[in-house]
Structures are given as C-alpha cells and as structure tokens.
Amino acid sequence: MILADKIIRLRKKNGWSQEELAEKMNVSRQAVSKWEGAQTIPDLDKILQLGELFGVTTDYLLKDEIEDEEFTNDASDSIVRKISIEEANQYLNQRKRASWQIAIATFLCIISPITLIVLGAASEIPEFGVSETLMGVVGLIVLFAFVLCAVPIYIYCGFKNEPFAFLDTDEPFELAYGVRGLVTERQKQFRDTYVRCNIIATCLCIFSPIPLIVSGFSGDEMLCVLMLAIMMIIAGIGVAAFIVVGVRNASMQKLLKEGEYTEKEKKKSGLKEAVGFAYWGILVAIFLVWNYSLGDWGISWIVFAIGGVLFPIVMKICDYISDKK
C-alpha cells in the first residue's frame, strides 16, 4: 500500500474531510488532494507531522510493504474515541425507544398520588362509610405500585445507555466519516415533529389547571379533588410528550455537540444536575411533610406548581454562577 492510500485510509478512519486534514496540517486542501492522488509526496517534516497526527510510525507511512498500521508507543493515550455510522444508528435507535420508556415511567410517577388524594378526600364523606386510615393505606399501596413500575424502567434505560455514557461526560470523541451528515439529516427530518410536539405539550401543561380553577367556584371539595386528578393526568401527558421528543433531540445534539451539549454547556451540567436533584428532593420533602403533618391533600399540590415556575429561575442562577467561574 502506497503512502497516498495510507493517508486516505487514516483520514477516513478519523472521520476527517480533506479540508479538515488540511487545516490540521496547516496546508491547503489542494495539497492534501495531491497527496491522496499520488501526484506529490509530502515533505519529510509533513510526513513526521502526519505520523504524529495519526499516531502511527513513519515506517508505516513510508514503507509500501507494511500494510498493517503501526502505532507509536503513546498512540493509546492520544487516540480519540470514534463513533461509526453503525454505532450512531444504534445509539439513536436506542434513545428513540428509551424516550417512550422514560416518558411512560415519568407519567406513572406523576399520576401515582392520584389514588391517595382521591381516596383521602372520599374518606371525609360520611356516605362512603370507610375509615380514613384504610383509604390512606390503599392509596399508598397504589402510589408505591406505580413508582415500583417506573423505577425498573429508569434502571433499564440507564443500563441500555451505558455503552454511550461517555457522551454525557467530558471524554473527547469524534464522528467517523459520514456520521455527521447522517445525524444532521435525521435531525432535519425530526425538526417539524419536535416543534409540533413541544407546542402541544406546552398547551397541555398550560391548560391542565383550568378544570381545577373552574371547579373551585363550585364549592364542592370532592369535585375539586377529581379535577385535581384530571389536572395531574393532563399535565402528565404534556410532560411525557416533552420527554419523548426531548430525549430524541438530545441524542442528536450530543452526537453533533450542539445546544446544551457543547463543551461549554457540558461544564455547567454538573452543577445544574446537582442543584436540580436537591431542588426537587426538597420539594418532595415539603410536600410529604405538609400532607402528613396537616393532612391538607387538597391544596398541597401547589408546592409543585410553584416549584415548576421557580425551577427555570434556579437553573438561570446556576448558569450565571458557572459563567462567573
């Protein structure tokens, strides 16, 4: 194999175009094209630079009889993970399936308190003749059953995503030849669906409290509780829609290093994830303490409504702190 063929082979293996290789070598694209066309031979300095760039020995580049790549001793330290077309397709398809699974699990978590809330309100109606304790036990059993169904789904999705977990870290990676074009095309085709589903999900979340607000004028406490349950179901559907398209869009952005997954934004993610985890944990704790100390299930949901409004502000503060650092 001659030098020209070896340059082509190594360039494509790294997923670089002629323009990208020329930029790294500080030469023109025409120079790279002539090297690969065997019209000219690079200077010795350029051959040494090519060996260092590709992590191979100069013997491999210069000796036609050496077919297999000979890596330098420190090549293992300099090799950047390459994502092939097959791997990219596998990742995108896996995240497409996971988007539905995560959405269903999240929906189950959102609606899990409904039975507890409805039964708690029903126990206060004398006509039912059922003790509040029994209603509370049944409600809690249903709540934990829903959560018990959701948690394994989250764990399963996490294990399935483990081979691609490096995409969420600072580990460097590059796309093999053709991958960027493939992902960009899929992103373009998905764009209309992404926008449409986000609009629908936003409308559902905005509309969800309206039945509860209207029922508040009736003065019927049981009706208000039922409308609260309907609100949680509608909001859950909206959140699930956000997740389905959000996970898929995020998978493409991660491969392309766009949006929230640029190098700069990744540095912010650690702080935002930690703050977000603590934030929602505190809200859940407030919700449970409020309910079990005061028994006010009919109004305690407002904790999450206020928390949802304030959450973007908290994230913006995190962005500000990260930028200052």
CSV table of C-alpha atoms in Angstrom, one decimal:
chain,number,residue,atom,x,y,z
A,1,MET,CA,0.0,0.0,0.0
A,2,ILE,CA,1.5,3.3,-1.1
A,3,LEU,CA,1.6,6.5,1.0
A,4,ALA,CA,-1.4,8.1,-0.8
A,5,ASP,CA,-3.7,5.2,0.1
A,6,LYS,CA,-2.5,5.2,3.7
A,7,ILE,CA,-3.3,8.9,4.1
A,8,ILE,CA,-6.8,8.3,2.7
A,9,ARG,CA,-7.3,5.3,5.0
A,10,LEU,CA,-6.2,7.1,8.1
A,11,ARG,CA,-8.1,10.3,7.3
A,12,LYS,CA,-11.4,8.4,6.8
A,13,LYS,CA,-10.8,6.3,9.8
A,14,ASN,CA,-10.6,9.6,11.8
A,15,GLY,CA,-13.7,10.9,10.1
A,16,TRP,CA,-12.0,13.9,8.7
A,17,SER,CA,-12.6,15.6,5.3
A,18,GLN,CA,-9.7,16.8,3.1
A,19,GLU,CA,-10.4,20.3,4.3
A,20,GLU,CA,-10.2,19.3,8.0
A,21,LEU,CA,-7.0,17.4,7.5
A,22,ALA,CA,-5.5,20.3,5.6
A,23,GLU,CA,-6.4,22.6,8.4
A,24,LYS,CA,-4.7,20.4,11.0
A,25,MET,CA,-1.6,20.1,8.8
A,26,ASN,CA,-1.6,23.8,8.0
A,27,VAL,CA,-1.7,23.2,4.2
A,28,SER,CA,-4.2,23.8,1.5
A,29,ARG,CA,-6.9,21.3,0.6
A,30,GLN,CA,-5.3,21.1,-2.8
A,31,ALA,CA,-2.1,19.9,-1.2
A,32,VAL,CA,-3.9,17.1,0.6
A,33,SER,CA,-5.8,16.2,-2.6
A,34,LYS,CA,-2.4,15.9,-4.4
A,35,TRP,CA,-1.0,13.7,-1.6
A,36,GLU,CA,-4.0,11.4,-1.8
A,37,GLY,CA,-3.9,11.3,-5.6
A,38,ALA,CA,-0.2,10.4,-5.5
A,39,GLN,CA,0.6,13.5,-7.6
A,40,THR,CA,3.0,14.8,-4.9
A,41,ILE,CA,4.8,13.4,-1.8
A,42,PRO,CA,4.7,15.4,1.4
A,43,ASP,CA,8.0,16.8,2.7
A,44,LEU,CA,9.8,14.9,5.5
A,45,ASP,CA,8.5,17.4,8.0
A,46,LYS,CA,4.9,16.9,6.9
A,47,ILE,CA,5.4,13.1,7.0
A,48,LEU,CA,6.6,13.4,10.6
A,49,GLN,CA,3.6,15.6,11.3
A,50,LEU,CA,1.2,13.1,9.7
A,51,GLY,CA,2.7,10.3,11.8
A,52,GLU,CA,2.2,12.3,15.0
A,53,LEU,CA,-1.3,13.4,14.0
A,54,PHE,CA,-2.5,9.9,13.2
A,55,GLY,CA,-0.4,8.2,15.9
A,56,VAL,CA,1.4,5.9,13.5
A,57,THR,CA,5.1,5.3,12.8
A,58,THR,CA,6.9,6.9,9.9
A,59,ASP,CA,8.0,3.4,8.8
A,60,TYR,CA,4.3,2.5,8.3
A,61,LEU,CA,3.8,5.7,6.2
A,62,LEU,CA,7.0,5.4,4.1
A,63,LYS,CA,7.3,1.6,3.5
A,64,ASP,CA,4.9,0.3,1.0
A,65,GLU,CA,5.3,-3.3,2.1
A,66,ILE,CA,3.9,-2.5,5.6
A,67,GLU,CA,0.1,-3.0,5.2
A,68,ASP,CA,-1.0,-3.0,8.8
A,69,GLU,CA,-0.9,0.1,10.9
A,70,GLU,CA,2.0,0.5,13.3
A,71,PHE,CA,1.0,2.8,16.1
A,72,THR,CA,3.5,4.8,18.2
A,73,ASN,CA,4.1,3.9,21.8
A,74,ASP,CA,1.9,6.8,23.1
A,75,ALA,CA,-0.8,6.3,20.5
A,76,SER,CA,-3.1,4.7,23.0
A,77,ASP,CA,-3.0,8.0,25.0
A,78,SER,CA,-3.8,10.2,22.0
A,79,ILE,CA,-6.5,8.0,20.3
A,80,VAL,CA,-9.8,9.7,20.4
A,81,ARG,CA,-12.9,7.6,20.5
A,82,LYS,CA,-14.5,7.3,17.1
A,83,ILE,CA,-18.2,6.8,16.6
A,84,SER,CA,-19.0,4.9,13.4
A,85,ILE,CA,-22.2,5.1,11.4
A,86,GLU,CA,-23.3,1.7,12.9
A,87,GLU,CA,-22.7,3.0,16.4
A,88,ALA,CA,-24.5,6.3,15.7
A,89,ASN,CA,-27.6,4.4,14.3
A,90,GLN,CA,-27.6,2.0,17.3
A,91,TYR,CA,-27.4,5.0,19.7
A,92,LEU,CA,-30.2,7.0,18.0
A,93,ASN,CA,-32.5,4.0,17.8
A,94,GLN,CA,-31.8,3.0,21.4
A,95,ARG,CA,-32.6,6.5,22.6
A,96,LYS,CA,-35.8,6.6,20.4
A,97,ARG,CA,-37.0,3.5,22.3
A,98,ALA,CA,-35.8,4.9,25.6
A,99,SER,CA,-37.7,8.2,25.1
A,100,TRP,CA,-41.0,6.3,25.2
A,101,GLN,CA,-40.0,4.2,28.1
A,102,ILE,CA,-38.8,7.2,30.2
A,103,ALA,CA,-41.9,9.1,29.2
A,104,ILE,CA,-44.2,6.3,30.5
A,105,ALA,CA,-42.2,5.9,33.7
A,106,THR,CA,-42.4,9.6,34.4
A,107,PHE,CA,-46.1,9.7,33.6
A,108,LEU,CA,-46.6,6.8,36.2
A,109,CYS,CA,-44.7,8.9,38.8
A,110,ILE,CA,-46.8,12.0,38.1
A,111,ILE,CA,-50.1,10.2,38.4
A,112,SER,CA,-49.1,7.9,41.3
A,113,PRO,CA,-50.5,10.2,44.1
A,114,ILE,CA,-54.0,10.5,42.4
A,115,THR,CA,-55.5,7.4,44.1
A,116,LEU,CA,-54.2,8.6,47.5
A,117,ILE,CA,-55.6,12.1,47.0
A,118,VAL,CA,-59.0,11.0,45.8
A,119,LEU,CA,-59.4,8.3,48.5
A,120,GLY,CA,-58.2,10.7,51.1
A,121,ALA,CA,-60.9,13.2,50.1
A,122,ALA,CA,-63.5,10.5,49.8
A,123,SER,CA,-62.9,9.2,53.3
A,124,GLU,CA,-64.1,12.5,54.6
A,125,ILE,CA,-67.5,12.0,53.0
A,126,PRO,CA,-69.8,10.2,55.5
A,127,GLU,CA,-71.8,8.4,52.8
A,128,PHE,CA,-68.8,6.3,51.9
A,129,GLY,CA,-68.5,4.8,55.4
A,130,VAL,CA,-64.8,3.9,55.0
A,131,SER,CA,-62.2,4.9,57.5
A,132,GLU,CA,-59.5,7.4,56.6
A,133,THR,CA,-56.8,5.0,57.7
A,134,LEU,CA,-58.0,2.3,55.3
A,135,MET,CA,-58.2,4.8,52.4
A,136,GLY,CA,-54.8,6.1,53.2
A,137,VAL,CA,-53.3,2.6,53.2
A,138,VAL,CA,-54.9,1.7,49.9
A,139,GLY,CA,-53.8,5.0,48.4
A,140,LEU,CA,-50.2,4.5,49.5
A,141,ILE,CA,-50.2,0.9,48.1
A,142,VAL,CA,-51.3,2.2,44.7
A,143,LEU,CA,-48.8,5.0,44.9
A,144,PHE,CA,-45.9,2.7,45.6
A,145,ALA,CA,-47.1,0.2,43.0
A,146,PHE,CA,-46.9,2.9,40.3
A,147,VAL,CA,-43.5,4.0,41.5
A,148,LEU,CA,-42.4,0.4,41.6
A,149,CYS,CA,-43.3,0.0,38.0
A,150,ALA,CA,-41.5,3.2,37.0
A,151,VAL,CA,-38.2,2.7,38.8
A,152,PRO,CA,-37.2,-0.5,36.9
A,153,ILE,CA,-37.8,1.3,33.6
A,154,TYR,CA,-35.4,4.1,34.6
A,155,ILE,CA,-32.8,1.5,35.7
A,156,TYR,CA,-33.2,-0.5,32.4
A,157,CYS,CA,-32.9,2.6,30.3
A,158,GLY,CA,-29.7,3.5,32.2
A,159,PHE,CA,-28.1,0.2,31.6
A,160,LYS,CA,-29.0,0.2,27.9
A,161,ASN,CA,-27.4,3.7,27.6
A,162,GLU,CA,-24.3,2.7,29.5
A,163,PRO,CA,-22.1,2.0,26.3
A,164,PHE,CA,-22.8,5.6,25.3
A,165,ALA,CA,-22.5,7.2,28.7
A,166,PHE,CA,-19.3,8.9,27.6
A,167,LEU,CA,-21.4,11.3,25.5
A,168,ASP,CA,-22.6,12.9,28.8
A,169,THR,CA,-19.0,13.3,30.1
A,170,ASP,CA,-16.0,15.4,29.1
A,171,GLU,CA,-14.4,12.5,27.3
A,172,PRO,CA,-13.4,13.6,23.8
A,173,PHE,CA,-14.9,11.8,20.8
A,174,GLU,CA,-15.1,12.3,17.1
A,175,LEU,CA,-17.5,11.2,14.4
A,176,ALA,CA,-16.4,8.9,11.7
A,177,TYR,CA,-16.7,9.8,8.1
A,178,GLY,CA,-20.4,10.2,7.1
A,179,VAL,CA,-21.8,10.2,10.6
A,180,ARG,CA,-22.3,14.0,10.9
A,181,GLY,CA,-24.2,14.1,7.6
A,182,LEU,CA,-26.4,11.2,8.7
A,183,VAL,CA,-27.2,12.7,12.1
A,184,THR,CA,-27.8,16.2,10.6
A,185,GLU,CA,-30.2,14.7,8.1
A,186,ARG,CA,-32.2,12.9,10.8
A,187,GLN,CA,-32.2,16.0,12.9
A,188,LYS,CA,-33.6,18.0,10.0
A,189,GLN,CA,-36.4,15.4,9.3
A,190,PHE,CA,-37.3,15.3,13.0
A,191,ARG,CA,-37.4,19.1,13.4
A,192,ASP,CA,-41.1,19.5,12.5
A,193,THR,CA,-42.2,16.7,14.8
A,194,TYR,CA,-40.1,18.3,17.6
A,195,VAL,CA,-41.6,21.7,17.2
A,196,ARG,CA,-45.2,20.4,16.9
A,197,CYS,CA,-45.0,18.1,20.0
A,198,ASN,CA,-43.4,20.9,22.1
A,199,ILE,CA,-46.3,23.2,21.2
A,200,ILE,CA,-48.9,20.5,22.0
A,201,ALA,CA,-47.1,19.7,25.3
A,202,THR,CA,-46.9,23.3,26.3
A,203,CYS,CA,-50.6,23.9,25.6
A,204,LEU,CA,-51.5,20.8,27.7
A,205,CYS,CA,-49.4,22.0,30.6
A,206,ILE,CA,-50.9,25.4,30.5
A,207,PHE,CA,-54.5,24.1,30.1
A,208,SER,CA,-54.2,21.4,32.8
A,209,PRO,CA,-55.1,23.7,35.8
A,210,ILE,CA,-58.2,25.2,34.2
A,211,PRO,CA,-60.6,22.4,35.2
A,212,LEU,CA,-59.3,22.7,38.8
A,213,ILE,CA,-59.7,26.5,38.7
A,214,VAL,CA,-63.3,26.3,37.4
A,215,SER,CA,-64.3,23.6,39.9
A,216,GLY,CA,-63.0,25.9,42.7
A,217,PHE,CA,-66.0,28.2,42.2
A,218,SER,CA,-68.4,25.3,42.8
A,219,GLY,CA,-67.5,24.9,46.4
A,220,ASP,CA,-67.7,21.1,46.0
A,221,GLU,CA,-64.5,19.7,47.6
A,222,MET,CA,-64.8,16.3,46.1
A,223,LEU,CA,-65.3,17.8,42.6
A,224,CYS,CA,-62.1,19.9,43.2
A,225,VAL,CA,-60.2,16.8,44.1
A,226,LEU,CA,-61.4,15.0,41.0
A,227,MET,CA,-60.4,18.0,38.9
A,228,LEU,CA,-57.0,17.9,40.6
A,229,ALA,CA,-56.6,14.3,39.4
A,230,ILE,CA,-57.6,15.3,35.9
A,231,MET,CA,-55.1,18.2,36.0
A,232,MET,CA,-52.3,15.8,37.0
A,233,ILE,CA,-53.2,13.4,34.2
A,234,ILE,CA,-53.3,16.2,31.6
A,235,ALA,CA,-50.0,17.6,32.9
A,236,GLY,CA,-48.5,14.1,32.9
A,237,ILE,CA,-49.4,13.7,29.2
A,238,GLY,CA,-47.8,17.0,28.5
A,239,VAL,CA,-44.6,16.2,30.4
A,240,ALA,CA,-44.5,12.8,28.6
A,241,ALA,CA,-44.7,14.5,25.2
A,242,PHE,CA,-41.8,16.8,26.2
A,243,ILE,CA,-39.7,13.8,27.2
A,244,VAL,CA,-40.4,11.7,24.0
A,245,VAL,CA,-39.2,14.5,21.7
A,246,GLY,CA,-36.7,15.9,24.1
A,247,VAL,CA,-34.7,12.7,24.6
A,248,ARG,CA,-34.6,12.1,20.8
A,249,ASN,CA,-33.5,15.6,20.1
A,250,ALA,CA,-30.9,15.5,22.9
A,251,SER,CA,-29.4,12.3,21.4
A,252,MET,CA,-28.7,14.0,18.1
A,253,GLN,CA,-27.4,17.1,19.8
A,254,LYS,CA,-25.0,15.0,21.9
A,255,LEU,CA,-23.5,13.5,18.7
A,256,LEU,CA,-23.2,16.8,17.0
A,257,LYS,CA,-22.1,18.6,20.1
A,258,GLU,CA,-24.8,21.3,19.7
A,259,GLY,CA,-27.1,23.1,22.0
A,260,GLU,CA,-26.7,22.1,25.7
A,261,TYR,CA,-24.0,19.6,24.7
A,262,THR,CA,-21.3,21.9,23.5
A,263,GLU,CA,-18.1,21.8,25.6
A,264,LYS,CA,-19.0,25.0,27.3
A,265,GLU,CA,-22.5,23.8,28.3
A,266,LYS,CA,-21.2,20.4,29.5
A,267,LYS,CA,-19.2,22.2,32.1
A,268,LYS,CA,-22.3,23.7,33.5
A,269,SER,CA,-24.3,20.5,33.6
A,270,GLY,CA,-22.6,19.1,36.7
A,271,LEU,CA,-23.7,22.0,38.9
A,272,LYS,CA,-27.2,22.1,37.3
A,273,GLU,CA,-27.8,18.4,37.8
A,274,ALA,CA,-26.7,18.6,41.5
A,275,VAL,CA,-28.9,21.6,42.2
A,276,GLY,CA,-31.8,20.2,40.3
A,277,PHE,CA,-31.7,16.9,42.2
A,278,ALA,CA,-31.5,18.7,45.5
A,279,TYR,CA,-34.2,21.2,44.5
A,280,TRP,CA,-36.8,18.5,43.6
A,281,GLY,CA,-35.9,16.4,46.6
A,282,ILE,CA,-36.6,19.4,48.9
A,283,LEU,CA,-39.9,20.0,47.2
A,284,VAL,CA,-41.0,16.4,47.6
A,285,ALA,CA,-39.9,16.5,51.3
A,286,ILE,CA,-42.0,19.7,51.8
A,287,PHE,CA,-45.0,18.1,50.0
A,288,LEU,CA,-44.9,15.0,52.3
A,289,VAL,CA,-44.3,16.9,55.5
A,290,TRP,CA,-47.2,19.3,54.7
A,291,ASN,CA,-49.6,16.4,54.0
A,292,TYR,CA,-48.7,14.2,56.8
A,293,SER,CA,-48.5,16.9,59.4
A,294,LEU,CA,-51.5,18.9,58.3
A,295,GLY,CA,-53.4,16.4,56.3
A,296,ASP,CA,-54.2,19.0,53.7
A,297,TRP,CA,-54.1,16.9,50.5
A,298,GLY,CA,-56.4,19.2,48.6
A,299,ILE,CA,-54.0,22.2,48.4
A,300,SER,CA,-50.5,20.7,48.9
A,301,TRP,CA,-50.2,20.2,45.1
A,302,ILE,CA,-49.4,23.9,44.9
A,303,VAL,CA,-45.9,23.1,46.1
A,304,PHE,CA,-45.1,21.5,42.7
A,305,ALA,CA,-46.9,24.3,40.8
A,306,ILE,CA,-44.8,27.0,42.5
A,307,GLY,CA,-41.7,24.8,42.2
A,308,GLY,CA,-42.2,24.3,38.5
A,309,VAL,CA,-42.4,28.1,38.0
A,310,LEU,CA,-39.3,28.8,40.1
A,311,PHE,CA,-37.2,26.0,38.6
A,312,PRO,CA,-36.1,27.8,35.4
A,313,ILE,CA,-35.0,30.8,37.6
A,314,VAL,CA,-32.9,28.4,39.7
A,315,MET,CA,-31.3,27.0,36.5
A,316,LYS,CA,-30.5,30.5,35.2
A,317,ILE,CA,-28.8,31.3,38.5
A,318,CYS,CA,-26.7,28.1,38.1
A,319,ASP,CA,-25.8,29.3,34.6
A,320,TYR,CA,-24.7,32.7,36.0
A,321,ILE,CA,-22.6,31.0,38.6
A,322,SER,CA,-21.0,28.7,36.1
A,323,ASP,CA,-20.2,31.6,33.7
A,324,LYS,CA,-18.7,33.6,36.6
A,325,LYS,CA,-16.4,30.7,37.5
